[in-house]
Amino acid sequence: MASMSEREALAALAWLVENGADEALEQDPVNRLAKSAAPSPAPSVEAARPAEPARERRSAFRTPEPPPVWTPPPESLATPVEGLADAETLAKGAESVEALHAALRAFEGCALKASAKNTVIGRGNPDAKLILIGEAPGANEDRLGKPFVGEAGRLLDEMLKWIGLDESNAYITNVLFWRPPGNRNPTDAELALCRPFIDRQIELMQPSLLMFLGGIAAKSMLHESRGILKLRGHWYDYQTTPGGRVIPALATLHPAYLLRQPAQKRFAWQDFLKFKQAVRESVHNS
Ligand code: URA
């Protein structure tokens, strides 16, 4: 790199700090724009053999802080959710990812569907061993029928790329399959109605790792009341049913939040690097 004056170097440093890069994450700097810095070929996690029993695998995730989470599933919601039994029957009856998606498209029990153009299910490789779960489709996603295809999706794709992931080895979905009108926050009932389909997708795909993107996803998947700034950066033991297979799940910040608060990107980078390490370990251990 051409030599810089002290003033230029300080200005560059100030610019980095302003944009959230105020912490060294790796020993050596990486020029992310240089060809030679392109990420090493994505680990072939989709080709990984089925994960070994949860207890052994969990030794790789020794910092479950806060402690592993399991709280009662949506059946315990104060008000019974109309349509939930149908959603559960449809989801449980699906014996393949394709059948599950067909069942979801046919499901009429969630009122959000009436105002949405599309049922937005997922993008990426349905055989992948990594699932990322965001919040809900926005206007672009609703129009195109795919999750994370707007500005937040572009940032998500960039971040995934730098940890060696893309649509070939990861699967991206949301905790809601229809756009809430005006992008309002989802209700507990709407989340509960989508949940059986998400859990069945997880059961059918048998991922090694999950990542929850943002507060709505993390809180609803974990039945948590704490905010994402508390939840992020920690691993949780996720189970679709009590006593079921344990899947390590990492919570992180939502890319749309990062677009609004670029100074928070440093935390997301820490989480993504943590995820990358776990991906390596899961491939290595498989
Ligand atoms: N934000 C999300 O959480 N999901 C999308 O699909 C798009 C934006």
GROMACS .gro file of C-alpha atoms and ligand atoms in nm:
model
  294
    1MET     CA    1   0.000   0.000   0.000
    2ALA     CA    2   0.134   0.348  -0.084
    3SER     CA    3   0.268   0.518   0.227
    4MET     CA    4   0.028   0.747   0.410
    5SER     CA    5   0.097   1.060   0.603
    6GLU     CA    6   0.018   1.045   0.973
    7ARG     CA    7  -0.280   1.271   0.911
    8GLU     CA    8  -0.415   1.042   0.639
    9ALA     CA    9  -0.364   0.737   0.856
   10LEU     CA   10  -0.551   0.900   1.145
   11ALA     CA   11  -0.831   1.006   0.912
   12ALA     CA   12  -0.855   0.649   0.779
   13LEU     CA   13  -0.864   0.517   1.134
   14ALA     CA   14  -1.135   0.766   1.233
   15TRP     CA   15  -1.338   0.658   0.929
   16LEU     CA   16  -1.308   0.293   1.027
   17VAL     CA   17  -1.413   0.364   1.385
   18GLU     CA   18  -1.707   0.573   1.265
   19ASN     CA   19  -1.820   0.277   1.056
   20GLY     CA   20  -1.801   0.038   1.344
   21ALA     CA   21  -1.463  -0.125   1.277
   22ASP     CA   22  -1.316  -0.025   1.611
   23GLU     CA   23  -1.183  -0.361   1.716
   24ALA     CA   24  -0.922  -0.594   1.568
   25LEU     CA   25  -1.084  -0.930   1.500
   26GLU     CA   26  -0.790  -1.107   1.343
   27GLN     CA   27  -0.416  -1.091   1.395
   28ASP     CA   28  -0.340  -0.961   1.046
   29PRO     CA   29  -0.537  -0.708   0.844
   30VAL     CA   30  -0.723  -0.853   0.546
   31ASN     CA   31  -0.784  -0.651   0.231
   32ARG     CA   32  -1.135  -0.774   0.159
   33LEU     CA   33  -1.130  -0.615  -0.184
   34ALA     CA   34  -0.816  -0.789  -0.307
   35LYS     CA   35  -0.865  -1.103  -0.516
   36SER     CA   36  -0.615  -1.296  -0.308
   37ALA     CA   37  -0.825  -1.225   0.000
   38ALA     CA   38  -1.124  -1.405  -0.146
   39PRO     CA   39  -1.262  -1.651   0.105
   40SER     CA   40  -1.135  -2.003   0.085
   41PRO     CA   41  -1.377  -2.239  -0.087
   42ALA     CA   42  -1.687  -2.280   0.119
   43PRO     CA   43  -1.668  -2.579   0.350
   44SER     CA   44  -1.877  -2.856   0.209
   45VAL     CA   45  -2.105  -2.864   0.509
   46GLU     CA   46  -2.394  -2.983   0.296
   47ALA     CA   47  -2.194  -3.295   0.229
   48ALA     CA   48  -2.125  -3.352   0.596
   49ARG     CA   49  -2.243  -3.679   0.736
   50PRO     CA   50  -2.531  -3.662   0.986
   51ALA     CA   51  -2.412  -3.503   1.308
   52GLU     CA   52  -2.304  -3.724   1.593
   53PRO     CA   53  -2.503  -3.739   1.917
   54ALA     CA   54  -2.570  -3.400   2.065
   55ARG     CA   55  -2.372  -3.449   2.384
   56GLU     CA   56  -2.044  -3.515   2.201
   57ARG     CA   57  -2.095  -3.241   1.948
   58ARG     CA   58  -2.179  -2.990   2.216
   59SER     CA   59  -1.830  -3.013   2.356
   60ALA     CA   60  -1.737  -2.777   2.072
   61PHE     CA   61  -1.971  -2.513   2.210
   62ARG     CA   62  -1.850  -2.478   2.558
   63THR     CA   63  -1.962  -2.122   2.623
   64PRO     CA   64  -2.338  -2.148   2.652
   65GLU     CA   65  -2.384  -1.824   2.834
   66PRO     CA   66  -2.662  -1.760   2.917
   67PRO     CA   67  -2.730  -2.126   2.992
   68PRO     CA   68  -2.905  -2.358   2.747
   69VAL     CA   69  -3.257  -2.247   2.691
   70TRP     CA   70  -3.572  -2.444   2.682
   71THR     CA   71  -3.901  -2.287   2.777
   72PRO     CA   72  -4.250  -2.413   2.709
   73PRO     CA   73  -4.359  -2.427   2.347
   74PRO     CA   74  -4.644  -2.217   2.206
   75GLU     CA   75  -4.915  -2.448   2.340
   76SER     CA   76  -4.872  -2.258   2.665
   77LEU     CA   77  -4.964  -1.921   2.509
   78ALA     CA   78  -5.225  -1.758   2.729
   79THR     CA   79  -5.485  -1.746   2.450
   80PRO     CA   80  -5.526  -2.053   2.228
   81VAL     CA   81  -5.422  -1.973   1.873
   82GLU     CA   82  -5.689  -2.045   1.616
   83GLY     CA   83  -5.552  -2.256   1.333
   84LEU     CA   84  -5.250  -2.378   1.528
   85ALA     CA   85  -5.368  -2.739   1.538
   86ASP     CA   86  -5.410  -2.733   1.158
   87ALA     CA   87  -5.064  -2.585   1.113
   88GLU     CA   88  -4.915  -2.856   1.333
   89THR     CA   89  -5.098  -3.137   1.155
   90LEU     CA   90  -4.997  -3.009   0.812
   91ALA     CA   91  -4.635  -2.954   0.911
   92LYS     CA   92  -4.593  -3.285   1.093
   93GLY     CA   93  -4.750  -3.471   0.802
   94ALA     CA   94  -4.485  -3.349   0.557
   95GLU     CA   95  -4.223  -3.614   0.491
   96SER     CA   96  -3.997  -3.404   0.269
   97VAL     CA   97  -3.898  -3.040   0.237
   98GLU     CA   98  -4.092  -3.018  -0.091
   99ALA     CA   99  -4.405  -3.162   0.073
  100LEU     CA  100  -4.362  -2.920   0.363
  101HIS     CA  101  -4.344  -2.622   0.128
  102ALA     CA  102  -4.651  -2.742  -0.059
  103ALA     CA  103  -4.837  -2.778   0.273
  104LEU     CA  104  -4.729  -2.430   0.378
  105ARG     CA  105  -4.844  -2.277   0.051
  106ALA     CA  106  -5.179  -2.447   0.097
  107PHE     CA  107  -5.216  -2.332   0.459
  108GLU     CA  108  -5.485  -2.067   0.494
  109GLY     CA  109  -5.479  -2.031   0.872
  110CYS     CA  110  -5.265  -1.719   0.902
  111ALA     CA  111  -5.443  -1.393   0.825
  112LEU     CA  112  -5.119  -1.235   0.702
  113LYS     CA  113  -5.154  -1.440   0.386
  114ALA     CA  114  -5.455  -1.235   0.277
  115SER     CA  115  -5.256  -0.914   0.241
  116ALA     CA  116  -4.936  -1.072   0.105
  117LYS     CA  117  -4.853  -1.129  -0.261
  118ASN     CA  118  -4.643  -1.438  -0.196
  119THR     CA  119  -4.568  -1.704   0.060
  120VAL     CA  120  -4.198  -1.644   0.118
  121ILE     CA  121  -4.037  -1.964   0.238
  122GLY     CA  122  -3.665  -1.985   0.185
  123ARG     CA  123  -3.370  -1.955  -0.042
  124GLY     CA  124  -3.047  -2.147  -0.058
  125ASN     CA  125  -2.972  -2.515  -0.046
  126PRO     CA  126  -3.244  -2.726   0.120
  127ASP     CA  127  -2.978  -2.993   0.178
  128ALA     CA  128  -2.749  -2.751   0.360
  129LYS     CA  129  -2.646  -2.814   0.719
  130LEU     CA  130  -2.673  -2.446   0.817
  131ILE     CA  131  -2.999  -2.258   0.852
  132LEU     CA  132  -3.025  -1.883   0.906
  133ILE     CA  133  -3.356  -1.758   1.033
  134GLY     CA  134  -3.460  -1.395   1.000
  135GLU     CA  135  -3.775  -1.207   1.081
  136ALA     CA  136  -4.028  -1.154   0.803
  137PRO     CA  137  -4.049  -1.071   0.434
  138GLY     CA  138  -4.044  -0.702   0.349
  139ALA     CA  139  -4.182  -0.541   0.033
  140ASN     CA  140  -3.908  -0.678  -0.197
  141GLU     CA  141  -3.932  -1.026  -0.055
  142ASP     CA  142  -4.310  -1.022  -0.083
  143ARG     CA  143  -4.287  -0.913  -0.446
  144LEU     CA  144  -4.019  -1.165  -0.544
  145GLY     CA  145  -4.125  -1.453  -0.318
  146LYS     CA  146  -3.778  -1.502  -0.166
  147PRO     CA  147  -3.635  -1.399   0.170
  148PHE     CA  148  -3.362  -1.139   0.211
  149VAL     CA  149  -3.351  -1.004  -0.142
  150GLY     CA  150  -3.343  -0.632  -0.052
  151GLU     CA  151  -3.072  -0.414   0.095
  152ALA     CA  152  -3.056  -0.611   0.420
  153GLY     CA  153  -3.028  -0.929   0.216
  154ARG     CA  154  -2.735  -0.787   0.021
  155LEU     CA  155  -2.555  -0.711   0.346
  156LEU     CA  156  -2.639  -1.058   0.478
  157ASP     CA  157  -2.501  -1.217   0.160
  158GLU     CA  158  -2.181  -1.014   0.192
  159MET     CA  159  -2.132  -1.119   0.551
  160LEU     CA  160  -2.201  -1.480   0.466
  161LYS     CA  161  -1.959  -1.465   0.177
  162TRP     CA  162  -1.675  -1.357   0.402
  163ILE     CA  163  -1.723  -1.659   0.623
  164GLY     CA  164  -1.732  -1.888   0.321
  165LEU     CA  165  -2.108  -1.930   0.297
  166ASP     CA  166  -2.361  -1.870   0.024
  167GLU     CA  167  -2.675  -2.024  -0.121
  168SER     CA  168  -2.488  -2.343  -0.203
  169ASN     CA  169  -2.413  -2.434   0.157
  170ALA     CA  170  -2.666  -2.241   0.364
  171TYR     CA  171  -3.042  -2.206   0.375
  172ILE     CA  172  -3.211  -1.876   0.464
  173THR     CA  173  -3.563  -1.847   0.596
  174ASN     CA  174  -3.774  -1.637   0.834
  175VAL     CA  175  -3.991  -1.686   1.141
  176LEU     CA  176  -4.282  -1.549   0.933
  177PHE     CA  177  -4.374  -1.658   0.582
  178TRP     CA  178  -4.590  -1.361   0.488
  179ARG     CA  179  -4.519  -0.991   0.496
  180PRO     CA  180  -4.693  -0.815   0.786
  181PRO     CA  181  -4.879  -0.512   0.644
  182GLY     CA  182  -4.658  -0.204   0.656
  183ASN     CA  183  -4.376  -0.418   0.798
  184ARG     CA  184  -4.531  -0.399   1.144
  185ASN     CA  185  -4.404  -0.631   1.414
  186PRO     CA  186  -4.566  -0.974   1.409
  187THR     CA  187  -4.811  -1.082   1.678
  188ASP     CA  188  -4.745  -1.384   1.899
  189ALA     CA  189  -5.028  -1.568   1.725
  190GLU     CA  190  -4.878  -1.507   1.379
  191LEU     CA  191  -4.541  -1.632   1.501
  192ALA     CA  192  -4.702  -1.936   1.662
  193LEU     CA  193  -4.884  -2.027   1.339
  194CYS     CA  194  -4.559  -2.025   1.140
  195ARG     CA  195  -4.360  -2.210   1.402
  196PRO     CA  196  -4.468  -2.569   1.324
  197PHE     CA  197  -4.346  -2.519   0.966
  198ILE     CA  198  -4.011  -2.381   1.078
  199ASP     CA  199  -3.959  -2.664   1.323
  200ARG     CA  200  -4.056  -2.925   1.066
  201GLN     CA  201  -3.814  -2.767   0.817
  202ILE     CA  202  -3.542  -2.803   1.081
  203GLU     CA  203  -3.640  -3.164   1.152
  204LEU     CA  204  -3.636  -3.253   0.784
  205MET     CA  205  -3.309  -3.074   0.708
  206GLN     CA  206  -3.128  -3.183   1.025
  207PRO     CA  207  -2.891  -2.886   1.028
  208SER     CA  208  -2.568  -2.887   1.230
  209LEU     CA  209  -2.606  -2.520   1.323
  210LEU     CA  210  -2.866  -2.247   1.330
  211MET     CA  211  -2.829  -1.870   1.331
  212PHE     CA  212  -3.108  -1.639   1.446
  213LEU     CA  213  -3.096  -1.296   1.284
  214GLY     CA  214  -3.233  -1.017   1.500
  215GLY     CA  215  -3.450  -0.980   1.804
  216ILE     CA  216  -3.781  -1.100   1.664
  217ALA     CA  217  -3.628  -1.423   1.535
  218ALA     CA  218  -3.408  -1.490   1.838
  219LYS     CA  219  -3.674  -1.406   2.093
  220SER     CA  220  -3.947  -1.606   1.930
  221MET     CA  221  -3.730  -1.910   1.849
  222LEU     CA  222  -3.592  -1.919   2.203
  223HIS     CA  223  -3.911  -1.810   2.381
  224GLU     CA  224  -3.700  -1.535   2.532
  225SER     CA  225  -3.797  -1.198   2.664
  226ARG     CA  226  -3.447  -1.053   2.676
  227GLY     CA  227  -3.348  -0.820   2.393
  228ILE     CA  228  -3.114  -0.911   2.109
  229LEU     CA  229  -2.828  -0.704   2.251
  230LYS     CA  230  -2.830  -0.943   2.547
  231LEU     CA  231  -2.895  -1.257   2.342
  232ARG     CA  232  -2.649  -1.201   2.060
  233GLY     CA  233  -2.311  -1.364   2.054
  234HIS     CA  234  -2.424  -1.660   2.263
  235TRP     CA  235  -2.496  -2.019   2.171
  236TYR     CA  236  -2.820  -2.185   2.267
  237ASP     CA  237  -2.922  -2.549   2.258
  238TYR     CA  238  -3.220  -2.553   2.024
  239GLN     CA  239  -3.470  -2.838   2.016
  240THR     CA  240  -3.780  -2.856   1.801
  241THR     CA  241  -3.942  -3.065   2.077
  242PRO     CA  242  -3.836  -3.116   2.438
  243GLY     CA  243  -3.599  -3.410   2.448
  244GLY     CA  244  -3.534  -3.388   2.075
  245ARG     CA  245  -3.204  -3.352   1.895
  246VAL     CA  246  -3.005  -3.053   2.021
  247ILE     CA  247  -2.885  -2.807   1.759
  248PRO     CA  248  -2.644  -2.528   1.856
  249ALA     CA  249  -2.797  -2.193   1.762
  250LEU     CA  250  -2.623  -1.856   1.762
  251ALA     CA  251  -2.815  -1.531   1.793
  252THR     CA  252  -2.688  -1.220   1.617
  253LEU     CA  253  -2.798  -0.875   1.506
  254HIS     CA  254  -3.033  -0.829   1.213
  255PRO     CA  255  -2.872  -0.695   0.894
  256ALA     CA  256  -3.142  -0.427   0.863
  257TYR     CA  257  -3.044  -0.303   1.209
  258LEU     CA  258  -2.680  -0.299   1.099
  259LEU     CA  259  -2.774  -0.081   0.803
  260ARG     CA  260  -2.928   0.168   1.043
  261GLN     CA  261  -2.657   0.134   1.309
  262PRO     CA  262  -2.331   0.064   1.126
  263ALA     CA  263  -2.134   0.107   1.447
  264GLN     CA  264  -2.289  -0.221   1.564
  265LYS     CA  265  -2.137  -0.414   1.274
  266ARG     CA  266  -1.839  -0.501   1.486
  267PHE     CA  267  -2.058  -0.717   1.708
  268ALA     CA  268  -2.212  -0.892   1.411
  269TRP     CA  269  -1.865  -0.961   1.275
  270GLN     CA  270  -1.764  -1.117   1.603
  271ASP     CA  271  -2.073  -1.337   1.586
  272PHE     CA  272  -2.014  -1.434   1.224
  273LEU     CA  273  -1.655  -1.529   1.300
  274LYS     CA  274  -1.781  -1.739   1.590
  275PHE     CA  275  -2.024  -1.905   1.352
  276LYS     CA  276  -1.747  -1.965   1.100
  277GLN     CA  277  -1.540  -2.138   1.367
  278ALA     CA  278  -1.836  -2.355   1.463
  279VAL     CA  279  -1.895  -2.444   1.096
  280ARG     CA  280  -1.533  -2.556   1.071
  281GLU     CA  281  -1.565  -2.763   1.385
  282SER     CA  282  -1.890  -2.921   1.274
  283VAL     CA  283  -1.736  -3.020   0.940
  284HIS     CA  284  -1.425  -3.145   1.115
  285ASN     CA  285  -1.626  -3.347   1.368
  286SER     CA  286  -1.861  -3.499   1.114
  287URA     N1  287  -3.569  -0.901   0.680
  287URA     C1  288  -3.595  -1.025   0.724
  287URA     O1  289  -3.587  -1.053   0.843
  287URA     N2  290  -3.627  -1.117   0.635
  287URA     C2  291  -3.634  -1.094   0.507
  287URA     O2  292  -3.664  -1.185   0.431
  287URA     C3  293  -3.607  -0.963   0.461
  287URA     C4  294  -3.574  -0.868   0.549
   0.00000   0.00000   0.00000
